[in-house]
Structures are given as structure tokens and as C-alpha cells.
Short mmCIF file of C-alpha atoms in Angstrom, two decimals:
data_model
loop_
_atom_site.label_atom_id
_atom_site.label_comp_id
_atom_site.label_asym_id
_atom_site.label_seq_id
_atom_site.Cartn_x
_atom_site.Cartn_y
_atom_site.Cartn_z
CA UNK A 21 -34.43 289.34 61.59
CA UNK A 22 -36.11 289.77 58.28
CA UNK A 23 -35.23 287.07 55.68
CA UNK A 24 -33.48 288.84 52.49
CA UNK A 25 -35.47 288.51 49.30
CA UNK A 26 -33.40 285.37 48.31
CA UNK A 27 -34.14 283.66 51.37
CA UNK A 28 -37.70 284.27 51.37
CA UNK A 29 -37.83 282.86 47.88
CA UNK A 30 -36.10 279.83 49.09
CA UNK A 31 -38.02 279.41 52.21
CA UNK A 32 -41.31 279.72 50.19
CA UNK A 33 -40.41 277.12 47.31
CA UNK A 34 -39.78 274.75 50.27
CA UNK A 35 -42.88 275.20 52.11
CA UNK A 36 -45.23 275.33 49.00
CA UNK A 37 -43.71 271.80 48.20
CA UNK A 38 -46.07 270.23 51.00
CA UNK A 39 -46.48 266.94 49.32
CA UNK A 40 -43.86 264.07 50.26
CA UNK A 41 -42.72 262.23 47.20
CA UNK A 42 -41.28 259.20 46.81
CA UNK A 43 -37.35 259.28 45.69
CA UNK A 44 -36.75 258.93 42.26
CA UNK A 45 -35.08 255.89 40.57
CA UNK A 46 -32.87 254.11 41.36
CA UNK A 47 -34.07 254.26 45.18
CA UNK A 48 -36.77 252.17 46.36
CA UNK A 49 -38.55 252.07 49.94
CA UNK A 50 -36.94 249.35 52.26
CA UNK A 51 -39.55 246.91 53.10
CA UNK A 52 -42.84 248.90 54.06
CA UNK A 53 -40.56 252.02 54.01
CA UNK A 54 -40.90 252.46 58.08
CA UNK A 55 -39.76 250.40 60.74
CA UNK A 56 -41.16 251.06 63.95
CA UNK A 57 -38.48 251.56 66.75
CA UNK A 58 -40.02 253.13 70.13
CA UNK A 59 -37.53 255.79 71.81
CA UNK A 60 -34.85 255.65 68.98
CA UNK A 61 -32.08 257.75 69.88
CA UNK A 62 -29.39 257.21 67.12
CA UNK A 63 -28.32 254.97 64.35
CA UNK A 64 -25.25 253.74 62.91
CA UNK A 65 -24.09 251.93 59.79
CA UNK A 66 -21.76 248.66 59.26
CA UNK A 67 -21.46 246.15 56.35
CA UNK A 68 -22.55 242.80 56.45
CA UNK A 69 -18.95 240.76 56.23
CA UNK A 70 -20.99 238.16 54.13
CA UNK A 71 -23.54 239.65 52.23
CA UNK A 72 -21.98 243.05 51.74
CA UNK A 73 -25.27 244.54 52.45
CA UNK A 74 -25.49 247.99 54.59
CA UNK A 75 -26.60 247.22 57.92
CA UNK A 76 -28.45 249.61 60.43
CA UNK A 77 -27.64 249.65 64.04
CA UNK A 78 -30.63 251.06 65.91
CA UNK A 79 -29.87 252.48 69.44
CA UNK A 80 -32.84 253.16 71.64
CA UNK A 81 -34.14 253.24 75.20
CA UNK A 82 -34.78 249.70 75.25
CA UNK A 83 -31.29 248.20 73.55
CA UNK A 84 -29.58 247.92 70.15
CA UNK A 85 -31.12 246.29 66.99
CA UNK A 86 -29.60 245.55 63.83
CA UNK A 87 -31.39 245.51 60.52
CA UNK A 88 -30.65 244.60 57.01
CA UNK A 89 -30.86 247.78 54.94
CA UNK A 90 -31.71 246.24 51.71
CA UNK A 91 -34.83 243.93 53.04
CA UNK A 92 -35.64 245.39 56.45
CA UNK A 93 -35.03 242.04 58.23
CA UNK A 94 -34.17 242.54 61.66
CA UNK A 95 -31.21 240.54 62.10
CA UNK A 96 -30.28 240.75 65.78
CA UNK A 97 -31.63 242.48 68.94
CA UNK A 98 -29.85 243.03 72.34
CA UNK A 99 -32.17 244.17 75.04
CA UNK A 100 -28.94 244.71 77.65
CA UNK A 101 -26.11 246.10 75.68
CA UNK A 102 -22.86 246.69 77.45
CA UNK A 103 -22.56 250.38 76.06
CA UNK A 104 -24.10 253.34 74.61
CA UNK A 105 -22.44 255.41 72.26
CA UNK A 106 -19.43 257.02 74.28
CA UNK A 107 -16.03 258.57 73.83
CA UNK A 108 -15.23 261.25 71.41
CA UNK A 109 -16.12 258.99 68.30
CA UNK A 110 -19.50 258.38 69.37
CA UNK A 111 -19.07 254.63 68.82
CA UNK A 112 -20.89 251.65 70.22
CA UNK A 113 -20.04 247.78 69.85
CA UNK A 114 -21.68 246.15 66.96
CA UNK A 115 -24.00 243.23 67.37
CA UNK A 116 -24.60 240.05 65.27
CA UNK A 117 -22.65 239.47 62.41
CA UNK A 118 -20.78 242.84 63.04
CA UNK A 119 -20.14 242.06 66.71
CA UNK A 120 -16.56 242.63 66.20
CA UNK A 121 -16.82 246.19 64.79
CA UNK A 122 -17.28 249.66 66.67
CA UNK A 123 -20.02 251.44 64.77
CA UNK A 124 -20.35 255.09 64.79
CA UNK A 125 -23.90 256.51 65.88
CA UNK A 126 -25.41 259.64 64.90
CA UNK A 127 -28.76 261.05 66.87
CA UNK A 128 -29.33 262.35 70.18
CA UNK A 129 -25.87 262.54 71.51
CA UNK A 130 -24.60 264.53 68.12
CA UNK A 131 -22.45 262.95 65.25
CA UNK A 132 -23.56 262.97 61.90
CA UNK A 133 -24.32 261.08 58.68
CA UNK A 134 -22.86 261.38 55.28
CA UNK A 135 -24.97 263.99 53.39
CA UNK A 136 -23.80 262.89 49.85
CA UNK A 137 -23.18 259.90 47.90
CA UNK A 138 -21.90 259.19 44.28
CA UNK A 139 -23.86 259.82 41.49
CA UNK A 140 -24.53 263.49 42.57
CA UNK A 141 -27.11 262.45 45.28
CA UNK A 142 -27.21 264.41 48.21
CA UNK A 143 -29.80 265.57 51.47
CA UNK A 144 -30.78 268.76 53.04
CA UNK A 145 -32.50 268.46 56.31
CA UNK A 146 -34.19 271.78 57.12
CA UNK A 147 -36.85 273.33 59.31
CA UNK A 148 -39.23 276.25 57.67
CA UNK A 149 -41.76 275.11 60.21
CA UNK A 150 -39.41 274.31 63.19
CA UNK A 151 -40.11 271.96 65.24
CA UNK A 152 -40.77 269.92 62.15
CA UNK A 153 -37.97 268.91 59.96
CA UNK A 154 -37.99 268.09 55.98
CA UNK A 155 -35.55 265.82 54.50
CA UNK A 156 -35.10 266.88 50.67
CA UNK A 157 -33.26 264.43 48.61
CA UNK A 158 -31.25 266.19 45.59
CA UNK A 159 -30.04 264.79 42.18
CA UNK A 160 -28.65 268.14 41.17
CA UNK A 161 -28.86 272.23 42.46
CA UNK A 162 -31.81 271.86 44.85
CA UNK A 163 -33.16 275.12 43.87
CA UNK A 164 -34.67 273.60 40.52
CA UNK A 165 -38.17 272.24 40.47
CA UNK A 166 -39.52 269.97 43.20
CA UNK A 167 -39.90 266.42 41.66
CA UNK A 168 -36.76 266.78 39.33
CA UNK A 169 -33.92 268.30 40.96
CA UNK A 170 -35.01 267.92 44.52
CA UNK A 171 -37.51 265.76 46.26
CA UNK A 172 -39.29 266.02 49.28
CA UNK A 173 -38.99 262.75 50.70
CA UNK A 174 -39.47 262.84 54.66
CA UNK A 175 -41.87 265.24 56.80
CA UNK A 176 -41.02 264.67 60.71
CA UNK A 177 -44.55 266.09 61.65
CA UNK A 178 -45.20 263.21 64.48
CA UNK A 179 -42.01 262.62 66.01
CA UNK A 180 -38.33 264.09 66.61
CA UNK A 181 -35.75 264.23 64.05
CA UNK A 182 -32.54 262.24 65.62
CA UNK A 183 -30.56 261.82 62.12
CA UNK A 184 -30.74 261.90 58.35
CA UNK A 185 -28.19 260.94 55.82
CA UNK A 186 -26.38 258.22 53.52
CA UNK A 187 -24.69 255.05 54.67
CA UNK A 188 -20.90 255.24 53.94
CA UNK A 189 -21.40 253.09 50.84
CA UNK A 190 -23.61 255.66 49.33
CA UNK A 191 -26.40 252.79 48.87
CA UNK A 192 -28.79 253.27 51.97
CA UNK A 193 -30.74 256.55 52.45
CA UNK A 194 -32.00 256.36 56.31
CA UNK A 195 -34.17 258.92 58.02
CA UNK A 196 -34.30 258.19 61.99
CA UNK A 197 -36.98 259.96 64.29
CA UNK A 198 -37.87 259.28 67.93
CA UNK A 199 -40.20 256.47 66.79
CA UNK A 200 -39.24 255.15 63.57
CA UNK A 201 -36.70 254.54 61.01
CA UNK A 202 -37.35 254.94 57.33
CA UNK A 203 -35.03 253.59 54.74
CA UNK A 204 -34.40 253.46 50.83
CA UNK A 205 -31.97 251.49 48.77
CA UNK A 206 -30.24 251.69 45.90
CA UNK A 207 -28.03 249.11 43.68
#
């Protein structure tokens, strides 16, 4: 099926933006920006009950991990979790400081993360060169100029995309692939 002229123009605009750029202020990378998580299957968010920081729960083929989404620090690891996401809510039990919380997870099982956050932020996950995915961060209509209205912040050319989106607080942007987790945070 042929693309309409409008669709072709959008496709060409995105494909021409080959350079991955850093998200604009106030976003900043968490730690080195990339956390290696081999066999990553999905992620979910919780809030630390003491610090108020966003926390990211990773679900992988070797267990569950809990990371501080502001510092990148690994807070907890469970190599033999009782359960993986199940049920209609795709939740699994939290660990560490959020052990009493069931955390919704997005990834290989389904589910999804928030695609919009306060301040007009949004993301689009697109695949103009499938099976590679691109994550676009927008601060307005993404049909504007690359690097101003939209930013090509991630290109999954080496691993399979599992999930991308904002935490429920809107303070963390996460991209999870089958091999790693990339995080950005804002105040």
C-alpha cells in the first residue's frame, strides 16, 4: 500500500533525522544514561516512600531489580521472584522499599507506559525502518523542526524495544530494550 503524500512527508522527515540528540532541558540523563539489564522483559514504576524519587522495577529472565530513577543506583535485586507479571493488571510484587506495592509492568507481556507528561511533554515510538524503533520526545507538535519541537532521543538498532514512556509522576522518561534501560529525569 502506497503512502499518501502527507504520510510520505512525515516518513521522510523522521528518517532524515538520523542523529540521536539529548533531550532538552530540564531533562538530564540518569547516571551514565544506560543501565545494562540482560534479558530485560519489562519495566514498571513506583515511588520511594521516603525520598519521593521515582523507582524503576526491571523484570528480566534472571529476576527483578529496583533502581532509583534519579541517581541510577541499584537498590534491590531478587534473583528468584515469587511471580512475574500476571493477571489482567500485569502487576508483580515490588521489592525493597516498595515490597508492599504491586507494580504494573509494561513490556513483552503487554501493558504500556504513559505517553504524555505535564508541561506538554510527549513521546512517540515509531518504526520507519522496522524492526528498529525510534523514540521521539516532543515539546509541541512533533511535525515542527527536529531539535526544537521534537527530539530523536533513542534508536533501538541493537536490541528489541520492550517499552518506552513516562513514569506516572512525569519526572522520569524510560526506554527499555531487551538488553538495557535508558533513563532521563527532570525536577
